[in-house]
Amino acid sequence: MAEQLAFPQPLHTSYAVEDFHQGEASALARAMLRDAAQWPAGKLLLLGEAGAGKTHLLTIWAAEERRLARPDALPRSAETGVAVDDAHLVAGDPAAEEALFHLHNNLAAAGLPLLLSAPRPPGAWGIALPDLKSRMEATATTRIEEPDDATLAAILGKLMADRQLNPASNLVGYLLRRMDRSYTTAGRVVAALDGLSLSEKREITTGLA
C-alpha cells in the first residue's frame, strides 16, 4: 500500500481587527495608536518582542487610509500617514537609512503621522546616519507588554487558526501551564506542534505536546 503523504496547510495570517486580542498587555499601545493627533511631533514607535502583534496593530492602523511600508521599500514622501514595520532593519543599510530620514522629514513638514515598530529602542538599532539616529531617539514610544494568561491563550489560538489546525479543546490550557511566558515561545511551540503532527500523522493533543 502506498504511504499517504502529509502536506502542511497554507499559513494565512489574519490581520483583521476582530482577530487582535484586546487584552491588558496591549491596552496602552492600542489607546496610543487610536489618537495620532496626540503623538509628540506626530510620530510614535511601537515596541514589543517578536510575535507580540506589532505588525497586526500597524496593519489595522494603516488600513484607515494610511500606508504600510517595509524598511526595504520606503517612500521618501507620502500624501498620507505612514507605518513602517520592523523599522530597526534600516540600520546598516545606507539607502534605507536615508529613505527613512527623508520620509521622517517630509511627513513632519506635511503634518502627517509616522508610526514605526521595532523590538528594541532606536539606541540599540545601530543607525549610522547621525541625523536619523537623533530623530529616532527623540521619538515617543509605547509598548506591548509581556502577555498575561488571557493574552497568551488568545495568541496560541490565533497562531493555530492561522495554520488551520484543530487542536484538542484542553491543549491551550495544558500548554499555558508548561511553556515559557513569551510571544516568541508561543510561535515556536505552535510551529513545532504543527511539524510534529505532520511528520507523525497524529492529532494535535496533549499527548503530542
GROMACS .gro file of C-alpha atoms in nm:
model
  209
    1MET     CA    1   0.000   0.000   0.000
    2ALA     CA    2   0.137   0.341  -0.092
    3GLU     CA    3   0.224   0.563   0.202
    4GLN     CA    4  -0.004   0.862   0.250
    5LEU     CA    5   0.189   1.185   0.241
    6ALA     CA    6   0.105   1.471   0.476
    7PHE     CA    7   0.139   1.823   0.341
    8PRO     CA    8   0.149   2.137   0.555
    9GLN     CA    9  -0.157   2.358   0.547
   10PRO     CA   10  -0.101   2.704   0.395
   11LEU     CA   11  -0.020   2.969   0.653
   12HIS     CA   12  -0.264   3.258   0.626
   13THR     CA   13  -0.201   3.520   0.892
   14SER     CA   14  -0.511   3.721   0.967
   15TYR     CA   15  -0.465   4.091   1.042
   16ALA     CA   16  -0.835   4.165   1.082
   17VAL     CA   17  -0.941   4.394   1.365
   18GLU     CA   18  -1.155   4.124   1.522
   19ASP     CA   19  -0.862   3.881   1.532
   20PHE     CA   20  -0.645   4.102   1.755
   21HIS     CA   21  -0.683   4.014   2.123
   22GLN     CA   22  -0.798   4.322   2.314
   23GLY     CA   23  -0.609   4.236   2.633
   24GLU     CA   24  -0.428   4.425   2.907
   25ALA     CA   25  -0.083   4.366   2.755
   26SER     CA   26  -0.162   4.586   2.455
   27ALA     CA   27  -0.418   4.822   2.611
   28LEU     CA   28  -0.189   5.126   2.638
   29ALA     CA   29  -0.043   5.073   2.291
   30ARG     CA   30  -0.390   5.043   2.136
   31ALA     CA   31  -0.501   5.361   2.312
   32MET     CA   32  -0.197   5.549   2.181
   33LEU     CA   33  -0.250   5.430   1.825
   34ARG     CA   34  -0.611   5.546   1.826
   35ASP     CA   35  -0.513   5.911   1.870
   36ALA     CA   36  -0.230   6.009   1.637
   37ALA     CA   37  -0.310   6.376   1.696
   38GLN     CA   38  -0.164   6.341   2.046
   39TRP     CA   39   0.170   6.190   1.939
   40PRO     CA   40   0.463   6.419   2.025
   41ALA     CA   41   0.595   6.565   1.698
   42GLY     CA   42   0.346   6.346   1.511
   43LYS     CA   43   0.541   6.021   1.546
   44LEU     CA   44   0.529   5.708   1.758
   45LEU     CA   45   0.740   5.393   1.794
   46LEU     CA   46   0.563   5.070   1.895
   47LEU     CA   47   0.793   4.832   2.083
   48GLY     CA   48   0.742   4.465   2.160
   49GLU     CA   49   0.903   4.125   2.120
   50ALA     CA   50   0.864   3.917   1.805
   51GLY     CA   51   0.514   3.775   1.783
   52ALA     CA   52   0.358   4.033   2.017
   53GLY     CA   53   0.129   4.169   1.747
   54LYS     CA   54   0.314   4.479   1.627
   55THR     CA   55   0.257   4.402   1.259
   56HIS     CA   56  -0.110   4.331   1.333
   57LEU     CA   57  -0.159   4.670   1.501
   58LEU     CA   58   0.031   4.856   1.230
   59THR     CA   59  -0.178   4.687   0.962
   60ILE     CA   60  -0.500   4.786   1.139
   61TRP     CA   61  -0.377   5.144   1.174
   62ALA     CA   62  -0.261   5.164   0.812
   63ALA     CA   63  -0.596   5.032   0.684
   64GLU     CA   64  -0.755   5.367   0.769
   65GLU     CA   65  -0.638   5.549   0.454
   66ARG     CA   66  -0.275   5.524   0.551
   67ARG     CA   67   0.022   5.336   0.408
   68LEU     CA   68   0.212   5.035   0.546
   69ALA     CA   69   0.576   5.016   0.437
   70ARG     CA   70   0.871   4.786   0.487
   71PRO     CA   71   1.231   4.901   0.552
   72ASP     CA   72   1.347   4.774   0.212
   73ALA     CA   73   1.080   4.969   0.019
   74LEU     CA   74   1.037   5.303   0.194
   75PRO     CA   75   0.886   5.602   0.015
   76ARG     CA   76   1.071   5.928   0.069
   77SER     CA   77   0.746   6.119   0.094
   78ALA     CA   78   0.374   6.044   0.110
   79GLU     CA   79   0.035   6.211   0.097
   80THR     CA   80  -0.096   6.013   0.395
   81GLY     CA   81   0.041   5.893   0.727
   82VAL     CA   82   0.285   5.602   0.701
   83ALA     CA   83   0.351   5.298   0.918
   84VAL     CA   84   0.697   5.139   0.895
   85ASP     CA   85   0.707   4.782   1.026
   86ASP     CA   86   1.037   4.647   1.164
   87ALA     CA   87   1.194   4.990   1.129
   88HIS     CA   88   1.511   4.870   1.304
   89LEU     CA   89   1.604   4.680   0.987
   90VAL     CA   90   1.707   5.006   0.816
   91ALA     CA   91   2.017   5.016   1.037
   92GLY     CA   92   2.334   4.941   0.842
   93ASP     CA   93   2.170   4.998   0.501
   94PRO     CA   94   2.272   5.349   0.386
   95ALA     CA   95   1.993   5.374   0.126
   96ALA     CA   96   1.724   5.260   0.371
   97GLU     CA   97   1.850   5.493   0.644
   98GLU     CA   98   1.847   5.788   0.404
   99ALA     CA   99   1.498   5.697   0.281
  100LEU     CA  100   1.362   5.685   0.638
  101PHE     CA  101   1.535   6.015   0.714
  102HIS     CA  102   1.364   6.187   0.419
  103LEU     CA  103   1.030   6.020   0.492
  104HIS     CA  104   1.050   6.138   0.852
  105ASN     CA  105   1.124   6.498   0.750
  106ASN     CA  106   0.865   6.513   0.472
  107LEU     CA  107   0.586   6.372   0.688
  108ALA     CA  108   0.675   6.615   0.967
  109ALA     CA  109   0.668   6.908   0.724
  110ALA     CA  110   0.328   6.798   0.594
  111GLY     CA  111   0.186   6.743   0.942
  112LEU     CA  112   0.127   6.372   0.875
  113PRO     CA  113   0.177   6.093   1.131
  114LEU     CA  114   0.461   5.841   1.127
  115LEU     CA  115   0.416   5.511   1.310
  116LEU     CA  116   0.706   5.267   1.343
  117SER     CA  117   0.759   4.930   1.508
  118ALA     CA  118   1.068   4.754   1.641
  119PRO     CA  119   1.164   4.505   1.911
  120ARG     CA  120   1.415   4.744   2.071
  121PRO     CA  121   1.456   5.121   2.125
  122PRO     CA  122   1.641   5.312   1.848
  123GLY     CA  123   1.959   5.344   2.051
  124ALA     CA  124   2.010   4.970   2.006
  125TRP     CA  125   1.949   4.963   1.630
  126GLY     CA  126   2.298   5.066   1.521
  127ILE     CA  127   2.190   5.357   1.297
  128ALA     CA  128   2.487   5.510   1.118
  129LEU     CA  129   2.326   5.830   0.984
  130PRO     CA  130   2.358   6.080   1.271
  131ASP     CA  131   2.056   6.294   1.179
  132LEU     CA  132   1.830   5.988   1.153
  133LYS     CA  133   1.968   5.849   1.479
  134SER     CA  134   1.884   6.167   1.666
  135ARG     CA  135   1.534   6.183   1.519
  136MET     CA  136   1.456   5.822   1.602
  137GLU     CA  137   1.590   5.852   1.956
  138ALA     CA  138   1.362   6.154   2.007
  139THR     CA  139   1.054   5.954   1.901
  140ALA     CA  140   0.791   5.882   2.166
  141THR     CA  141   0.742   5.512   2.238
  142THR     CA  142   0.467   5.279   2.352
  143ARG     CA  143   0.496   4.909   2.420
  144ILE     CA  144   0.310   4.581   2.401
  145GLU     CA  145   0.384   4.435   2.742
  146GLU     CA  146   0.460   4.074   2.831
  147PRO     CA  147   0.150   3.855   2.791
  148ASP     CA  148  -0.088   3.764   3.070
  149ASP     CA  149  -0.264   3.426   3.063
  150ALA     CA  150  -0.564   3.551   2.864
  151THR     CA  151  -0.343   3.718   2.603
  152LEU     CA  152  -0.113   3.419   2.569
  153ALA     CA  153  -0.412   3.184   2.532
  154ALA     CA  154  -0.555   3.407   2.261
  155ILE     CA  155  -0.220   3.421   2.082
  156LEU     CA  156  -0.189   3.043   2.084
  157GLY     CA  157  -0.542   3.009   1.949
  158LYS     CA  158  -0.481   3.260   1.670
  159LEU     CA  159  -0.150   3.102   1.569
  160MET     CA  160  -0.322   2.765   1.540
  161ALA     CA  161  -0.610   2.916   1.344
  162ASP     CA  162  -0.364   3.081   1.104
  163ARG     CA  163  -0.221   2.735   1.035
  164GLN     CA  164  -0.571   2.582   1.006
  165LEU     CA  165  -0.501   2.348   1.297
  166ASN     CA  166  -0.772   2.179   1.503
  167PRO     CA  167  -0.619   2.115   1.845
  168ALA     CA  168  -0.781   1.928   2.131
  169SER     CA  169  -1.000   2.155   2.345
  170ASN     CA  170  -0.775   2.121   2.650
  171LEU     CA  171  -0.448   2.181   2.466
  172VAL     CA  172  -0.411   2.556   2.523
  173GLY     CA  173  -0.459   2.525   2.899
  174TYR     CA  174  -0.210   2.238   2.905
  175LEU     CA  175   0.049   2.448   2.720
  176LEU     CA  176  -0.003   2.754   2.939
  177ARG     CA  177   0.095   2.557   3.248
  178ARG     CA  178   0.419   2.432   3.094
  179MET     CA  179   0.562   2.680   2.841
  180ASP     CA  180   0.781   2.987   2.883
  181ARG     CA  181   0.568   3.301   2.906
  182SER     CA  182   0.652   3.484   2.585
  183TYR     CA  183   0.508   3.561   2.242
  184THR     CA  184   0.817   3.420   2.074
  185THR     CA  185   0.782   3.090   2.257
  186ALA     CA  186   0.414   3.069   2.159
  187GLY     CA  187   0.510   3.090   1.791
  188ARG     CA  188   0.780   2.827   1.828
  189VAL     CA  189   0.551   2.589   2.018
  190VAL     CA  190   0.273   2.608   1.759
  191ALA     CA  191   0.517   2.563   1.470
  192ALA     CA  192   0.674   2.262   1.644
  193LEU     CA  193   0.335   2.101   1.711
  194ASP     CA  194   0.232   2.156   1.350
  195GLY     CA  195   0.552   1.994   1.219
  196LEU     CA  196   0.536   1.704   1.462
  197SER     CA  197   0.171   1.637   1.385
  198LEU     CA  198   0.251   1.619   1.014
  199SER     CA  199   0.561   1.403   1.049
  200GLU     CA  200   0.397   1.156   1.289
  201LYS     CA  201   0.048   1.180   1.134
  202ARG     CA  202  -0.107   1.242   1.475
  203GLU     CA  203  -0.379   1.471   1.605
  204ILE     CA  204  -0.267   1.776   1.798
  205THR     CA  205  -0.343   1.669   2.154
  206THR     CA  206  -0.183   1.699   2.497
  207GLY     CA  207  -0.018   1.363   2.431
  208LEU     CA  208   0.159   1.505   2.127
  209ALA     CA  209   0.251   1.819   2.320
   0.00000   0.00000   0.00000
